[in-house]
Every structure is written in C-alpha cells, then in structure tokens.
C-alpha cells in the first residue's frame, strides 16, 4: 500500500509539472543585451504593433498552433478572430503590419537565431540557445 501511494504521488508530480509546462509560454529575443526584461503590457504592445523602448521585431506562430492560442489568451487577451480583424483593419489603413508567421516552433527558432532583434514566443519547456534571451515568461 505504501509503495502504491508513493507511486501515485510521484506520478501526480511528474504529470502535473509536464501539464504546467505545456500550458506555459516564454517570449525570447535575439538581443545582445541579456538584461532586457519586458512586462506583460510591453509584450502585448510589441506583438500588437505598439511602441516599446527596445528595437525588437515580433514574429509569430500560425493561428492553429497551441502555443499561439496560449499566448493570445494569456497576453493579448483577445480571440484569434478579434486579432485577425484588428490586423485586417491596420493593413487596410496602412498603419501597421501583423508579425511575420512561421509554420512551427523549429522554423521560428531558426529565424530568431539568424536575426538580431527578432522576438517570438515558444513553449516554456523548449531548450533556448544561449544566443537568445528569455525576456518574459507566461505562467
């Protein structure tokens, strides 16, 4: 009985940690300044075409990607359809352009590594090369 209970407790911690990691997102940037940290509002502003005090350029994942859904829910605070409507209006008026989209996390990560100032979001459990800086973590 003790072994069963110990296994059950261990199983709970392993899978709850994995589930939590699957629900977390980190925002990473290719910047020479490893001390840059943004708050939630600055990250939202960056990805919605606003102004922040750094030379960063947002890139994104496609709308059907789970990481993007989490990012939009926890940071942007809008549904995908509302975000698409916003970008359509910005494009129509010639004011702003939506962040460039990449088909998956791997291609986004490769772009981040090759482009200084590029900023994107990745699942929290993903390994981040030392050239990139985690500038915000979404719990």
Coordinates of N, CA and C in Angstrom, one line a residue:
X1 N 0.8 -1.2 0.0 CA 0.0 0.0 0.0 C 0.9 1.3 0.0
X2 N 2.0 1.3 0.8 CA 2.8 2.4 0.8 C 3.5 2.6 -0.5
X3 N 3.9 1.5 -1.2 CA 4.5 1.7 -2.5 C 3.5 2.2 -3.5
X4 N 2.3 1.8 -3.4 CA 1.3 2.3 -4.3 C 1.0 3.8 -4.1
X5 N 0.9 4.2 -2.9 CA 0.7 5.6 -2.5 C 1.9 6.4 -3.0
X6 N 3.1 6.0 -2.8 CA 4.3 6.7 -3.2 C 4.4 6.8 -4.7
X7 N 4.0 5.8 -5.4 CA 4.0 5.8 -6.9 C 2.9 6.8 -7.4
X8 N 1.8 6.8 -6.7 CA 0.7 7.7 -7.1 C 1.1 9.2 -6.9
X9 N 1.7 9.5 -5.8 CA 2.2 10.8 -5.5 C 3.3 11.2 -6.5
X10 N 4.2 10.4 -6.8 CA 5.3 10.6 -7.8 C 4.6 10.9 -9.2
X11 N 3.7 10.0 -9.6 CA 3.0 10.2 -10.8 C 2.3 11.5 -10.9
X12 N 1.7 11.9 -9.9 CA 1.0 13.2 -9.8 C 1.9 14.4 -10.1
X13 N 3.1 14.4 -9.4 CA 4.0 15.5 -9.5 C 4.6 15.5 -10.9
X14 N 5.0 14.4 -11.5 CA 5.6 14.3 -12.8 C 4.6 14.8 -13.8
X15 N 3.4 14.4 -13.8 CA 2.4 14.8 -14.8 C 1.8 16.2 -14.6
X16 N 1.7 16.6 -13.4 CA 1.3 18.0 -13.2 C 2.3 19.0 -13.6
X17 N 3.6 18.6 -13.4 CA 4.7 19.5 -13.9 C 4.7 19.5 -15.4
X18 N 4.6 18.4 -16.1 CA 4.5 18.3 -17.5 C 3.3 19.1 -18.1
X19 N 2.2 19.0 -17.4 CA 1.0 19.7 -17.9 C 1.2 21.2 -17.7
X20 N 1.8 21.6 -16.6 CA 2.0 23.0 -16.4 C 3.0 23.6 -17.4
X21 N 4.0 22.8 -17.8 CA 5.0 23.3 -18.8 C 4.3 23.4 -20.1
X22 N 3.4 22.5 -20.4 CA 2.6 22.5 -21.7 C 1.7 23.7 -21.8
X23 N 1.4 24.3 -20.6 CA 0.5 25.5 -20.6 C 1.3 26.8 -20.4
X24 N 2.6 26.7 -20.4 CA 3.4 27.9 -20.2 C 4.1 28.3 -21.5
X25 N 4.3 29.6 -21.6 CA 4.9 30.1 -22.8 C 6.0 31.1 -22.4
X26 N 7.1 31.1 -23.2 CA 8.2 32.1 -22.9 C 8.4 33.0 -24.2
X27 N 8.7 34.2 -23.9 CA 9.0 35.1 -25.0 C 10.5 35.3 -25.1
X28 N 11.1 35.0 -26.2 CA 12.5 35.1 -26.4 C 12.9 36.0 -27.5
X29 N 14.1 36.6 -27.3 CA 14.6 37.6 -28.3 C 16.0 37.4 -28.6
X30 N 16.4 37.7 -29.8 CA 17.8 37.7 -30.2 C 18.3 39.1 -30.0
X31 N 18.9 39.3 -28.8 CA 19.4 40.6 -28.5 C 20.8 40.5 -27.8
X32 N 21.7 41.4 -28.0 CA 23.0 41.4 -27.3 C 22.9 41.7 -25.8
X33 N 21.8 42.4 -25.4 CA 21.6 42.8 -24.1 C 20.8 41.7 -23.3
X34 N 21.5 40.9 -22.6 CA 20.9 39.8 -21.8 C 20.1 40.3 -20.6
X35 N 20.1 41.6 -20.3 CA 19.4 42.1 -19.2 C 18.0 42.5 -19.5
X36 N 17.6 42.5 -20.8 CA 16.3 43.0 -21.2 C 15.2 42.1 -20.6
X37 N 14.3 42.7 -19.9 CA 13.1 42.0 -19.4 C 11.9 42.9 -19.7
X38 N 10.9 42.3 -20.2 CA 9.6 43.1 -20.5 C 8.5 42.7 -19.6
X39 N 7.6 43.6 -19.4 CA 6.4 43.2 -18.6 C 5.3 42.8 -19.6
X40 N 4.2 42.3 -19.0 CA 3.1 41.8 -19.9 C 2.6 42.8 -20.8
X41 N 2.4 44.1 -20.4 CA 1.9 45.1 -21.3 C 2.9 45.4 -22.4
X42 N 4.2 45.4 -22.1 CA 5.1 45.7 -23.2 C 5.2 44.6 -24.2
X43 N 5.0 43.3 -23.7 CA 5.0 42.2 -24.7 C 3.7 42.3 -25.5
X44 N 2.6 42.6 -24.9 CA 1.3 42.8 -25.7 C 1.5 43.9 -26.7
X45 N 2.1 45.0 -26.3 CA 2.3 46.1 -27.2 C 3.2 45.7 -28.4
X46 N 4.3 45.0 -28.1 CA 5.2 44.6 -29.2 C 4.5 43.7 -30.2
X47 N 3.7 42.8 -29.8 CA 3.0 41.9 -30.7 C 1.8 42.4 -31.3
X48 N 1.3 43.6 -30.8 CA 0.1 44.2 -31.5 C 0.6 45.5 -32.2
X49 N 1.9 45.6 -32.5 CA 2.3 46.7 -33.3 C 2.6 48.1 -32.6
X50 N 2.6 48.0 -31.2 CA 2.8 49.2 -30.5 C 4.2 49.6 -30.3
X51 N 4.5 50.6 -29.5 CA 5.9 51.1 -29.3 C 6.4 50.6 -28.0
X52 N 7.6 50.1 -28.0 CA 8.3 49.7 -26.7 C 9.7 50.4 -26.7
X53 N 10.4 50.4 -25.6 CA 11.7 51.1 -25.6 C 12.9 50.3 -26.1
X54 N 12.6 49.3 -26.9 CA 13.7 48.5 -27.4 C 13.5 48.3 -28.9
X55 N 14.5 48.0 -29.6 CA 14.5 47.7 -31.1 C 14.2 46.2 -31.3
X56 N 13.0 45.8 -31.1 CA 12.6 44.4 -31.2 C 11.5 44.3 -32.3
X57 N 11.5 43.2 -33.0 CA 10.6 42.9 -34.1 C 9.9 41.6 -33.8
X58 N 8.6 41.6 -33.7 CA 7.8 40.4 -33.3 C 7.6 39.5 -34.5
X59 N 7.7 38.2 -34.2 CA 7.4 37.1 -35.2 C 6.4 36.2 -34.4
X60 N 5.6 35.4 -35.2 CA 4.6 34.6 -34.5 C 4.5 33.2 -35.1
X61 N 3.7 32.4 -34.5 CA 3.3 31.1 -35.0 C 2.0 31.2 -35.7
X62 N 1.6 30.2 -36.5 CA 0.3 30.2 -37.2 C -0.9 30.1 -36.2
X63 N -2.1 30.6 -36.6 CA -3.2 30.7 -35.8 C -3.6 29.3 -35.1
X64 N -3.4 28.2 -35.8 CA -3.9 26.9 -35.3 C -2.9 26.3 -34.3
X65 N -1.7 27.0 -34.1 CA -0.7 26.5 -33.1 C -1.1 26.6 -31.7
X66 N -1.0 25.6 -30.9 CA -1.4 25.6 -29.5 C -0.6 26.7 -28.7
X67 N 0.7 26.9 -28.9 CA 1.4 27.9 -28.2 C 0.9 29.3 -28.6
X68 N 0.5 29.5 -29.8 CA -0.1 30.8 -30.2 C -1.4 31.0 -29.4
X69 N -2.2 30.0 -29.3 CA -3.5 30.1 -28.6 C -3.3 30.5 -27.2
X70 N -2.3 29.9 -26.5 CA -2.0 30.2 -25.1 C -1.5 31.6 -25.0
X71 N -0.6 32.0 -26.0 CA -0.1 33.4 -26.0 C -1.2 34.4 -26.1
X72 N -2.1 34.2 -27.1 CA -3.2 35.1 -27.3 C -4.1 35.2 -26.1
X73 N -4.3 34.1 -25.5 CA -5.2 34.1 -24.4 C -4.6 34.8 -23.2
X74 N -3.4 34.4 -22.9 CA -2.7 34.9 -21.6 C -2.1 36.3 -21.7
X75 N -1.7 36.7 -22.9 CA -1.0 38.0 -23.1 C -1.9 39.0 -23.9
X76 N -2.3 38.7 -25.0 CA -3.1 39.6 -25.9 C -4.5 39.8 -25.3
X77 N -5.1 38.7 -24.8 CA -6.4 38.8 -24.2 C -7.5 39.0 -25.2
X78 N -7.3 38.5 -26.5 CA -8.3 38.5 -27.5 C -8.4 37.2 -28.2
X79 N -9.5 36.9 -28.8 CA -9.6 35.7 -29.6 C -8.9 35.8 -30.9
X80 N -8.6 34.7 -31.5 CA -7.9 34.8 -32.8 C -8.7 35.6 -33.8
X81 N -10.0 35.5 -33.9 CA -10.8 36.2 -34.8 C -10.7 37.7 -34.6
X82 N -10.7 38.1 -33.3 CA -10.6 39.6 -33.0 C -9.2 40.1 -33.4
X83 N -8.2 39.3 -33.2 CA -6.8 39.7 -33.6 C -6.7 39.8 -35.1
X84 N -7.3 38.8 -35.8 CA -7.3 38.9 -37.3 C -8.0 40.1 -37.8
X85 N -9.1 40.4 -37.2 CA -9.9 41.6 -37.5 C -9.1 42.9 -37.3
X86 N -8.4 43.0 -36.2 CA -7.5 44.1 -35.8 C -6.5 44.3 -36.9
X87 N -5.8 43.2 -37.3 CA -4.7 43.3 -38.3 C -5.3 43.6 -39.7
X88 N -6.4 43.1 -40.0 CA -7.1 43.5 -41.3 C -7.3 45.0 -41.3
X89 N -7.8 45.5 -40.3 CA -8.1 47.0 -40.2 C -6.8 47.8 -40.3
X90 N -5.7 47.3 -39.6 CA -4.4 48.0 -39.6 C -3.8 47.9 -41.0
X91 N -3.9 46.8 -41.7 CA -3.4 46.6 -43.0 C -4.2 47.5 -44.0
X92 N -5.5 47.5 -43.9 CA -6.3 48.3 -44.8 C -6.0 49.8 -44.7
X93 N -5.8 50.3 -43.5 CA -5.5 51.7 -43.3 C -4.0 52.0 -43.5
X94 N -3.2 51.0 -43.7 CA -1.8 51.2 -44.0 C -1.0 51.6 -42.7
X95 N -1.5 51.4 -41.6 CA -0.8 51.8 -40.3 C 0.2 50.8 -39.8
X96 N -0.1 49.5 -39.8 CA 0.7 48.5 -39.2 C 0.6 47.2 -40.0
X97 N 1.6 46.4 -39.8 CA 1.6 45.0 -40.4 C 1.7 44.0 -39.3
X98 N 1.0 42.9 -39.4 CA 1.0 41.8 -38.5 C 2.4 41.2 -38.4
X99 N 2.7 40.6 -37.3 CA 4.0 39.9 -37.2 C 4.1 38.8 -38.2
X100 N 5.3 38.6 -38.8 CA 5.5 37.5 -39.7 C 5.3 36.2 -39.0
X101 N 4.6 35.2 -39.7 CA 4.3 33.9 -39.1 C 5.2 32.8 -39.7
X102 N 5.5 31.9 -38.8 CA 6.3 30.7 -39.2 C 5.5 29.5 -38.9
X103 N 5.7 28.4 -39.7 CA 4.9 27.2 -39.6 C 5.0 26.5 -38.3
X104 N 6.1 26.5 -37.6 CA 6.2 25.7 -36.4 C 7.3 26.4 -35.5
X105 N 7.5 25.8 -34.3 CA 8.4 26.4 -33.3 C 9.9 26.3 -33.8
X106 N 10.2 25.2 -34.5 CA 11.6 25.0 -35.0 C 11.9 26.0 -36.0
X107 N 11.1 26.3 -37.0 CA 11.4 27.4 -38.0 C 11.4 28.7 -37.4
X108 N 10.6 29.0 -36.4 CA 10.6 30.3 -35.7 C 11.9 30.4 -34.9
X109 N 12.3 29.4 -34.3 CA 13.6 29.4 -33.5 C 14.8 29.7 -34.4
X110 N 14.8 29.0 -35.6 CA 15.9 29.2 -36.5 C 15.9 30.7 -37.0
X111 N 14.7 31.3 -37.3 CA 14.7 32.7 -37.7 C 15.2 33.6 -36.5
X112 N 14.8 33.3 -35.3 CA 15.3 34.1 -34.2 C 16.8 34.1 -34.1
X113 N 17.4 32.9 -34.3 CA 18.8 32.8 -34.2 C 19.6 33.6 -35.3
X114 N 19.0 33.7 -36.4 CA 19.6 34.4 -37.6 C 19.4 35.9 -37.6
X115 N 18.4 36.4 -36.8 CA 18.0 37.8 -37.0 C 18.0 38.6 -35.6
X116 N 19.0 39.5 -35.5 CA 19.1 40.3 -34.3 C 17.9 41.2 -34.2
X117 N 17.3 41.2 -33.0 CA 16.1 42.0 -32.7 C 14.8 41.2 -32.9
X118 N 14.9 40.0 -33.5 CA 13.7 39.2 -33.7 C 13.2 38.7 -32.3
X119 N 11.9 38.7 -32.1 CA 11.3 38.3 -30.9 C 10.1 37.4 -31.1
X120 N 10.1 36.3 -30.5 CA 9.0 35.3 -30.6 C 8.6 34.6 -29.4
X121 N 7.6 33.8 -29.4 CA 7.2 33.0 -28.3 C 7.3 31.5 -28.6
X122 N 7.7 30.8 -27.5 CA 7.9 29.3 -27.6 C 7.3 28.7 -26.4
X123 N 7.1 27.3 -26.5 CA 6.6 26.6 -25.3 C 7.7 26.7 -24.2
X124 N 7.3 26.8 -23.0 CA 8.2 27.0 -21.9 C 9.2 25.8 -21.7
X125 N 8.9 24.6 -22.1 CA 9.8 23.5 -22.0 C 10.8 23.4 -23.0
X126 N 10.8 24.2 -24.0 CA 11.7 24.1 -25.2 C 13.1 24.7 -24.7
X127 N 14.2 24.0 -25.2 CA 15.5 24.5 -25.0 C 15.8 25.7 -25.7
X128 N 16.3 26.7 -25.0 CA 16.7 28.0 -25.7 C 18.2 28.1 -25.8
X129 N 18.7 28.3 -27.0 CA 20.1 28.5 -27.2 C 20.6 29.7 -26.4
X130 N 21.9 29.7 -26.0 CA 22.4 30.8 -25.2 C 22.4 32.2 -25.9
X131 N 22.3 32.2 -27.3 CA 22.3 33.4 -28.0 C 21.0 34.2 -27.8
X132 N 20.0 33.5 -27.4 CA 18.7 34.1 -27.2 C 18.4 34.5 -25.7
X133 N 17.6 35.5 -25.5 CA 17.3 35.9 -24.1 C 15.8 35.7 -23.9
X134 N 15.5 35.1 -22.8 CA 14.1 35.0 -22.4 C 13.7 36.3 -21.7
X135 N 12.9 37.0 -22.4 CA 12.5 38.4 -21.9 C 11.2 38.4 -21.1
X136 N 10.4 37.3 -21.2 CA 9.2 37.3 -20.4 C 8.7 35.8 -20.4
X137 N 8.2 35.4 -19.2 CA 7.7 34.0 -19.1 C 6.2 34.1 -18.7
X138 N 5.4 33.4 -19.4 CA 3.9 33.5 -19.1 C 3.6 32.2 -18.3
X139 N 3.2 32.4 -17.1 CA 2.9 31.2 -16.3 C 1.7 30.4 -16.7

